[in-house]
Structure formats: C-alpha cells, structure tokens
Coordinates of C-alpha atoms in Angstrom, one line a residue:
Chain A
X19 CA 11.8 -2.1 -57.5
X20 CA 14.0 -5.6 -55.7
X21 CA 16.1 -3.2 -54.8
X22 CA 14.0 -0.3 -53.4
X23 CA 12.8 -3.2 -50.7
X24 CA 15.5 -4.3 -50.1
X25 CA 17.1 -0.3 -49.3
X26 CA 14.4 0.3 -47.2
X27 CA 14.3 -2.8 -45.2
X28 CA 17.1 -2.1 -44.3
X29 CA 17.5 1.6 -43.9
X30 CA 13.8 1.0 -41.5
X31 CA 16.1 -1.7 -39.0
X32 CA 19.5 0.3 -39.1
X33 CA 16.5 2.6 -37.7
X34 CA 15.0 0.4 -35.1
X35 CA 18.9 -0.7 -33.7
X36 CA 20.4 2.8 -34.3
X37 CA 21.3 2.8 -30.1
X38 CA 19.3 4.7 -27.7
X39 CA 16.3 4.5 -29.9
X40 CA 14.9 1.6 -29.3
X41 CA 14.7 -1.3 -26.2
X42 CA 16.2 -3.0 -28.6
X43 CA 19.2 -0.9 -30.0
X44 CA 20.4 -0.2 -26.6
X45 CA 21.5 -3.5 -26.4
X46 CA 23.9 -2.5 -28.3
X47 CA 24.6 0.4 -26.4
X48 CA 28.0 0.7 -24.5
X49 CA 28.4 -0.2 -21.4
X50 CA 25.8 -3.0 -19.0
X51 CA 23.3 -2.6 -22.5
X52 CA 21.6 0.3 -21.4
X53 CA 21.9 3.7 -22.0
X54 CA 19.2 6.6 -22.5
X55 CA 19.3 10.8 -22.2
X56 CA 17.9 12.2 -19.1
X57 CA 14.3 12.6 -21.0
X58 CA 14.0 9.6 -22.0
X59 CA 14.3 8.0 -18.4
X60 CA 10.8 8.3 -17.5
X61 CA 10.3 6.1 -20.9
X62 CA 12.8 4.1 -18.9
X63 CA 11.4 3.8 -15.8
X64 CA 7.2 2.8 -17.7
X65 CA 9.0 -0.1 -19.3
X66 CA 11.0 -1.6 -16.0
X67 CA 8.4 -1.4 -14.0
X68 CA 5.1 -2.3 -16.8
X69 CA 5.9 -6.4 -15.7
X70 CA 5.3 -6.4 -12.2
X71 CA 1.6 -7.7 -12.4
X72 CA 2.9 -11.0 -13.4
X73 CA 6.6 -10.3 -12.0
X74 CA 6.3 -13.9 -11.0
X75 CA 5.9 -15.0 -14.2
X76 CA 9.0 -13.8 -15.1
X77 CA 11.6 -16.2 -16.4
X78 CA 15.1 -15.3 -13.8
X79 CA 17.6 -13.4 -16.8
X80 CA 14.4 -11.2 -17.3
X81 CA 14.4 -10.9 -14.0
X82 CA 17.8 -9.7 -12.8
X83 CA 17.6 -7.8 -16.5
X84 CA 14.7 -5.6 -14.3
X85 CA 16.5 -5.6 -11.0
X86 CA 20.6 -3.9 -13.5
X87 CA 18.2 -1.6 -15.1
X88 CA 16.3 -0.3 -11.7
X89 CA 20.1 0.2 -9.7
X90 CA 21.1 2.0 -13.2
X91 CA 18.0 4.2 -13.7
X92 CA 18.0 5.2 -9.9
X93 CA 20.9 6.9 -10.2
X94 CA 20.0 9.0 -12.8
X95 CA 16.8 9.7 -10.8
X96 CA 19.0 10.8 -7.8
X97 CA 20.1 14.3 -10.6
X98 CA 16.3 14.9 -10.8
X99 CA 14.1 18.0 -8.4
X100 CA 13.6 17.0 -5.5
X101 CA 9.7 15.9 -6.4
X102 CA 10.4 14.3 -8.6
X103 CA 13.2 12.6 -7.0
X104 CA 11.6 11.6 -3.9
X105 CA 8.7 10.5 -5.6
X106 CA 9.9 8.0 -8.5
X107 CA 12.8 7.4 -6.5
X108 CA 9.8 5.4 -3.9
X109 CA 8.1 3.9 -6.7
X110 CA 11.4 2.7 -8.8
X111 CA 12.4 0.5 -5.8
X112 CA 9.3 -0.7 -5.2
X113 CA 9.5 -2.2 -8.6
X114 CA 12.8 -3.4 -8.0
X115 CA 12.0 -5.3 -4.3
X116 CA 8.6 -6.7 -6.7
X117 CA 11.2 -8.2 -8.5
X118 CA 14.4 -9.1 -6.0
X119 CA 11.7 -11.0 -4.2
X120 CA 9.9 -13.1 -7.3
X121 CA 13.8 -13.9 -8.6
X122 CA 14.4 -15.0 -4.3
X123 CA 11.0 -16.7 -4.7
X124 CA 12.4 -18.7 -7.4
X125 CA 15.1 -19.6 -7.2
X126 CA 14.5 -20.4 -3.2
X127 CA 12.1 -23.2 -5.0
Chain B
X11 CA 9.4 -24.7 35.2
X12 CA 6.7 -26.7 37.0
X13 CA 3.8 -27.5 36.2
X14 CA 0.1 -26.7 37.0
X15 CA -0.4 -30.4 39.0
X16 CA 2.9 -30.3 40.0
X17 CA 2.3 -26.7 41.4
X18 CA -1.3 -28.0 43.3
X19 CA 0.4 -31.1 45.2
X20 CA 3.3 -28.3 46.8
X21 CA 0.8 -25.9 47.6
X22 CA -1.8 -28.8 49.3
X23 CA 1.1 -30.2 50.8
X24 CA 2.3 -26.6 52.8
X25 CA -1.2 -26.3 53.4
X26 CA -0.8 -22.4 50.9
X27 CA -3.5 -21.4 49.0
X28 CA -2.6 -19.9 45.5
X29 CA -2.6 -16.4 46.4
X30 CA -0.4 -14.1 45.7
X31 CA 2.3 -13.0 47.7
X32 CA 3.0 -9.3 47.1
X33 CA 7.1 -10.3 45.8
X34 CA 4.6 -12.6 42.7
X35 CA 1.8 -9.6 42.1
X36 CA 5.3 -7.0 42.0
X37 CA 6.5 -9.2 39.4
X38 CA 3.9 -10.2 37.5
X39 CA 2.6 -5.9 37.7
X40 CA 6.2 -4.8 36.4
X41 CA 5.8 -7.6 33.8
X42 CA 1.9 -6.4 32.6
X43 CA 3.5 -3.1 32.6
X44 CA 6.1 -3.9 30.8
X45 CA 3.7 -6.2 27.8
X46 CA 1.2 -3.1 28.1
X47 CA 4.7 -0.4 27.3
X48 CA 5.6 -3.2 24.4
X49 CA 2.4 -3.3 23.0
X50 CA 1.6 0.8 23.4
X51 CA -1.3 2.1 20.7
X52 CA -1.9 -0.8 19.5
X53 CA -3.3 -2.2 21.6
X54 CA -7.1 -3.3 20.5
X55 CA -7.9 -1.5 23.4
X56 CA -8.1 1.3 22.4
X57 CA -10.8 3.7 21.6
X58 CA -12.6 2.3 18.9
X59 CA -13.7 5.5 16.0
X60 CA -16.9 6.0 15.0
X61 CA -17.4 4.5 11.7
X62 CA -16.8 8.7 10.4
X63 CA -13.5 8.5 11.8
X64 CA -12.1 4.9 10.5
X65 CA -9.4 5.4 8.3
X66 CA -9.1 8.6 8.3
X67 CA -5.4 9.7 8.9
X68 CA -4.1 13.4 10.2
X69 CA -1.7 14.6 9.0
X70 CA 0.7 17.0 10.0
X71 CA 4.3 17.5 9.0
X72 CA 4.4 21.1 8.4
X73 CA 1.0 22.5 8.1
X74 CA 0.9 24.3 11.4
X75 CA 4.6 25.3 10.9
X76 CA 3.3 27.0 7.7
X77 CA 0.0 27.9 9.5
X78 CA -2.4 26.1 8.1
X79 CA -4.3 23.2 10.7
X80 CA -3.1 19.9 9.8
X81 CA -5.0 17.7 6.5
X82 CA -8.1 15.3 7.6
X83 CA -7.9 12.5 4.8
X84 CA -10.7 10.7 4.9
X85 CA -10.0 6.9 3.4
X86 CA -13.6 6.7 2.6
X87 CA -14.3 9.0 0.6
X88 CA -10.9 8.2 -2.3
X89 CA -10.7 4.8 -1.0
X90 CA -14.6 4.4 -3.0
X91 CA -13.1 5.9 -6.4
X92 CA -9.2 5.3 -6.0
X93 CA -7.7 1.6 -5.5
X94 CA -5.4 1.0 -2.4
X95 CA -3.1 0.3 -5.9
X96 CA -2.9 3.3 -7.7
X97 CA -2.9 5.4 -4.4
X98 CA -0.2 4.0 -2.9
X99 CA 1.9 2.5 -6.0
X100 CA 1.1 5.1 -8.9
X101 CA 1.3 8.4 -6.7
X102 CA 3.5 6.4 -3.7
X103 CA 1.9 8.0 -1.0
X104 CA 3.5 5.6 1.9
X105 CA 1.5 2.7 4.2
X106 CA 2.1 4.0 7.3
X107 CA 0.5 7.8 8.3
X108 CA 2.9 11.3 7.9
X109 CA 6.1 8.7 6.3
X110 CA 5.0 10.4 3.1
X111 CA 6.2 14.5 4.6
X112 CA 4.0 15.5 1.9
X113 CA 4.8 19.4 0.6
X114 CA 3.0 22.1 -1.3
X115 CA 5.9 21.9 -3.4
X116 CA 5.7 18.7 -4.1
X117 CA 1.9 19.0 -4.1
X118 CA 2.5 22.0 -6.7
X119 CA 4.7 19.4 -9.2
X120 CA 1.9 17.5 -9.8
X121 CA 2.5 15.2 -6.6
X122 CA 0.8 13.5 -4.6
X123 CA -2.1 14.9 -3.7
X124 CA -1.0 17.4 -6.8
X125 CA -1.1 13.9 -8.6
X126 CA -5.0 14.7 -9.0
X127 CA -6.2 18.4 -7.3
X128 CA -4.2 20.1 -9.7
X129 CA -7.6 21.6 -11.2
X130 CA -8.2 19.8 -14.2
X131 CA -8.6 16.7 -13.8
X132 CA -12.4 15.4 -13.8
X133 CA -13.5 11.9 -11.2
X134 CA -16.9 11.7 -12.1
X135 CA -16.6 14.1 -14.6
X136 CA -16.5 16.5 -12.3
X137 CA -12.5 18.8 -11.6
X138 CA -11.2 18.0 -8.7
X139 CA -10.0 21.5 -6.3
X140 CA -6.9 21.8 -6.9
X141 CA -3.9 21.1 -3.8
X142 CA -3.1 23.7 -1.3
X143 CA -0.5 26.5 -2.3
X144 CA 2.7 27.0 -0.2
X145 CA 1.6 29.9 0.3
X146 CA -1.4 30.5 0.0
X147 CA -3.6 33.9 -0.6
X148 CA -7.0 34.8 1.1
X149 CA -9.5 33.1 -2.4
X150 CA -7.0 30.2 -1.8
X151 CA -7.2 29.7 1.9
X152 CA -10.7 28.4 1.8
X153 CA -9.4 25.8 -1.2
X154 CA -7.0 24.9 0.9
X155 CA -8.8 24.8 4.1
X156 CA -11.2 22.3 2.8
X157 CA -8.2 19.8 3.9
X158 CA -5.9 21.4 6.4
X159 CA -9.7 20.9 8.8
X160 CA -8.6 20.0 11.2
X161 CA -10.3 21.7 14.2
X162 CA -12.0 23.4 11.7
X163 CA -16.2 23.6 11.2
X164 CA -16.1 23.0 7.4
X165 CA -18.2 22.3 4.8
X166 CA -17.3 19.5 3.1
X167 CA -18.5 18.2 -1.0
X168 CA -19.3 14.3 0.9
X169 CA -21.0 14.1 4.3
X170 CA -20.4 10.6 5.5
X171 CA -23.5 9.8 5.9
X172 CA -24.8 10.5 2.4
X173 CA -22.3 9.5 1.2
X174 CA -23.2 5.6 2.4
X175 CA -26.9 5.5 2.4
X176 CA -26.9 3.4 -1.1
X177 CA -24.1 1.2 0.4
X178 CA -23.9 -2.4 1.4
X179 CA -23.8 -1.7 5.0
X180 CA -20.8 -4.2 8.0
X181 CA -21.3 -3.6 11.3
X182 CA -17.2 -2.2 12.0
X183 CA -15.2 -0.3 10.5
X184 CA -16.7 2.4 8.8
X185 CA -20.3 0.5 8.6
X186 CA -19.6 -0.3 4.7
X187 CA -18.5 -4.0 3.0
X188 CA -16.5 -2.4 0.4
X189 CA -16.5 -5.1 -1.0
X190 CA -20.1 -6.4 -1.9
X191 CA -20.2 -2.2 -2.9
X192 CA -17.5 -3.1 -6.0
X193 CA -18.9 -5.8 -6.8
X194 CA -22.5 -4.3 -7.0
X195 CA -21.4 -1.9 -8.8
X196 CA -22.3 0.9 -6.7
X197 CA -18.2 2.1 -6.3
X198 CA -16.2 1.6 -9.4
X199 CA -12.6 2.7 -7.9
X200 CA -10.2 3.5 -10.3
X201 CA -7.7 2.4 -10.9
X202 CA -5.6 4.1 -14.0
X203 CA -3.7 7.9 -13.8
X204 CA -3.4 9.7 -17.0
X205 CA 0.0 10.2 -17.0
X206 CA 1.0 8.9 -13.2
X207 CA -0.4 5.3 -13.9
X208 CA 2.2 3.0 -16.0
X209 CA 0.0 1.0 -18.4
X210 CA 1.1 -2.4 -16.9
X211 CA 0.7 -6.0 -17.9
X212 CA -2.9 -7.4 -16.5
X213 CA -2.4 -9.0 -13.3
X214 CA -1.2 -12.8 -13.2
X215 CA -4.3 -15.4 -11.5
X216 CA -3.4 -15.6 -7.7
X217 CA -4.6 -18.6 -6.2
X218 CA -6.7 -18.2 -2.9
X219 CA -4.5 -19.9 0.0
X220 CA -5.2 -21.1 3.6
X221 CA -3.2 -19.9 6.7
X222 CA -4.0 -22.7 9.2
X223 CA -4.9 -21.3 12.7
X224 CA -3.1 -21.6 16.6
X225 CA -6.1 -21.8 18.5
X226 CA -8.7 -24.8 18.1
X227 CA -11.2 -22.8 19.1
X228 CA -10.7 -20.0 15.3
X229 CA -10.9 -21.8 12.3
X230 CA -7.9 -21.3 9.5
X231 CA -8.2 -18.1 7.6
X232 CA -8.7 -18.4 3.5
X233 CA -6.9 -16.1 2.3
X234 CA -8.2 -14.7 -0.8
X235 CA -5.1 -13.4 -2.9
X236 CA -7.1 -12.3 -5.8
X237 CA -9.0 -10.2 -3.9
X238 CA -6.0 -8.8 -3.0
X239 CA -4.3 -8.9 -6.2
X240 CA -7.1 -6.3 -7.7
X241 CA -7.7 -3.9 -5.4
X242 CA -3.4 -4.2 -4.0
X243 CA -1.5 -5.1 -6.9
X244 CA 1.7 -7.1 -6.0
X245 CA 4.1 -4.6 -4.9
X246 CA 1.6 -3.0 -2.1
X247 CA 2.4 -6.3 0.2
X248 CA 5.7 -7.4 -1.4
X249 CA 7.9 -8.0 -0.4
X250 CA 7.3 -4.7 2.1
X251 CA 5.1 -6.0 4.6
X252 CA 4.6 -9.8 3.6
X253 CA 8.9 -10.8 3.1
X254 CA 8.9 -13.9 3.1
X255 CA 8.8 -16.3 -0.1
X256 CA 7.2 -19.3 0.8
X257 CA 4.4 -19.7 1.9
X258 CA 3.9 -21.4 5.9
X259 CA 8.0 -20.2 6.3
X260 CA 6.1 -16.8 8.3
X261 CA 4.3 -17.5 11.8
X262 CA 1.9 -14.8 12.2
X263 CA 0.5 -14.1 15.5
X264 CA -1.8 -11.6 16.2
X265 CA 0.4 -10.2 18.8
X266 CA 2.4 -9.0 15.9
X267 CA -1.7 -8.2 13.6
X268 CA -2.5 -5.9 16.5
X269 CA 1.2 -4.6 16.7
X270 CA 0.6 -3.3 13.4
X271 CA 2.5 -6.0 10.9
X272 CA 1.8 -8.3 8.0
X273 CA -2.7 -7.7 7.7
X274 CA -2.5 -5.0 10.6
X275 CA -1.4 -2.8 8.0
X276 CA -4.3 -2.5 6.8
X277 CA -6.6 -3.9 8.9
X278 CA -7.6 -2.2 12.0
X279 CA -6.8 1.6 10.1
X280 CA -8.3 1.3 7.0
X281 CA -9.7 -2.3 6.2
X282 CA -12.0 -4.0 8.1
X283 CA -11.1 -4.5 11.5
X284 CA -9.7 -7.2 13.0
X285 CA -12.4 -7.5 16.3
X286 CA -14.0 -8.3 12.4
X287 CA -12.3 -12.5 12.9
X288 CA -15.1 -14.3 10.8
X289 CA -14.4 -12.1 7.8
X290 CA -10.8 -14.3 7.6
X291 CA -11.2 -17.1 9.9
X292 CA -13.5 -17.9 7.1
X293 CA -13.4 -21.8 6.4
X294 CA -15.7 -24.0 7.5
X295 CA -15.5 -26.0 10.8
X296 CA -14.6 -30.1 9.6

C-alpha cells in the first residue's frame, strides 16, 4: 500500500515538473527557463499580465522575471497572424512597460 | 530684463507713456501668433461640444476608401456599460483617437469592436450586433450604418436624452456625473470580458495624494488614485501618460494639460472637462 502511494506521489510530481507542462516544469527547460508551444502563447500571456494589478507590490526579482518573459513572448507573438500580432503586441507591451515602471520605482526608492 | 518699477521710472523720465511702439507691437503679435500656433487645436477657446457629442470620436482611417461613412463612436454609451480599462487595456484600443487603425478584418477576427460586436455576445441580456464585415452586402449595409454614420440620419438603439434621463447631472461634459451614477448603482460598468480579459490579481489599494497648485488663487488637487485605478487599472496611465516614478518630480502645468498631456489625455476629451476646475482642485483652503 505504501509502495503504491509512493509511486503515485512520484508520478504526480514527475508529471507536474515535466518540462512545458506547468510553469514549474518550464523552469527545467534549457535556455532562459521558459519555452512553450506556439498554442500556449495565450496561456503565457495571461499568466504574465495577470499581475499588473499589484505590480507595485511585487519583489524586484519577480518583476525582472516578468519583463524577461514579456521579451520572450514578444518574439512568439511577432510570428502570429496580423490581427493577433497587432492586438497582443500592444497588450503585452503595456504589461511590460508597467512592470518596468514598477521596477524602476522600486530601484529608485 | 528690467523690472516694472524700473520701466515705469524710465518711461516717466523720458516722458513716454506705456504705449507699444510699432516695433514692440509687431514683436508682441509675432509671439502671440507663435503661441497660438503652438497650442493650435488644443486651446480651450475651441468649440465646446454639446453634451451628446462630448467624447465622441470619429474614426476615419479606412472607412471612406471602403465606401463607408466614417464611424461615429459614442463614448457616453460605452463608458456607461464598460470600464475604461476593459477597452483600453483588455481590448487594446489606443488612448488617442484614430491611433488604433481598426480594420474590418480585425473586427471579424474578434478583436477591437469585434470583441463585443460579434452578434453573439450579450450585454444586459441583449445581443450586441455584429461589426460590419469588410465587404458588405445590402443586408449588412443597414447594420454597418449603425456605426458608419457620420453625416447620416441613423436611428439608434440608444438616444442620448433618454439614456441620461435618470442619471445624476453635472453642468459640463456630457452633463452626467458618471461617478455618482456608478456609486448609486445606476450604471454598472463591466470590467471583465470572457475570452478577452485576463483573470487578474485584485487591485492593490491605492492611496490618494495631493498635488500642490502653483497658483495662490487655486487650491491644491486631491488626486483620487483609487477612483482612477478602479476604472483604468494601472497600465492605462503608467507609464505611457504618467512616466514619472517618483511623486512630485514632474511639475504639471495647465498649458501641458490643455495641450492633451497628462490629465488632458482623458479630461477635456471624455472625462469631465478641465473647465470644471473644482472637481480636481478640491483641497480646502487653509
């Protein structure tokens, strides 16, 4: 019984940390720590820009990480169709600019 | 630059009255003309729009080339239904009129106007009509005319006078106190659009702060950060409109604001006009 529980726990942990399967799993990918299939760009966008409401409260490291993710995602969005690219490039830029603004505010404090 | 008393003494000494010589008059006229050119189209002396036209945006990037009249966008109607943030952040409309350069193709793919105007999304259980397709047949034409209406007699679903009938009044702008209307629950601007908006962390509490007035005859501004953040979110204003990261480092002038910078990006265009001084300069006189 204990062996089964251990096996299930290990399996779930492995699945969660599987590269690309979750934000935690993405950390194990080579490169800058983030990679995602093209169809996942929207999920990544939502994940990045979900924190704008409390951007001023975020720690410096997190802000830097978000800015870096914005820059990565910008390249992916740049390859999408014209309409999607136009809308999401601007939306992403707004998030990035806000995080950069929050970071600058923190660093100048 | 001689002081006024020195000038007075000089003119008294020379026996000349303080009348402008032709040369001085010419220089004054040149400076005035230059100043007027610099603030061309932004000075408050321009035409004050009637309440139903206040905040109206005419979009004419591509319409006429496609054989349609330019779009007349009524801010009063949309702002009563949706927050500024929803349209200018989630949907991605630029803050400057005409800068978004909306194409029918964008709308038909569910972006910009097409985010809501898709024939299936509803507001208050009413289906929102679909945006105009790029190539409109006769059937579509009537629908297209609902927005592509500049210079046309178009029957609207919402007439300004009846729409604002029960809303609290203000003297300027649309003649509506939108803030009070929301407080009283008379309007409930939607802030989330399924499939378009992001589920965000809740907005961090923002403290109000005062901005010192440069004039002795005008009281300080009490800026309601919370009020602005609730309607606009953070990214509408920062850093595009207000890039400074430290309070008090940028000195705003009413000239710049009237020229459409800072507060003037919204106020005098959609939000209540700048002539309504005492809605911002609210700090009690000491």
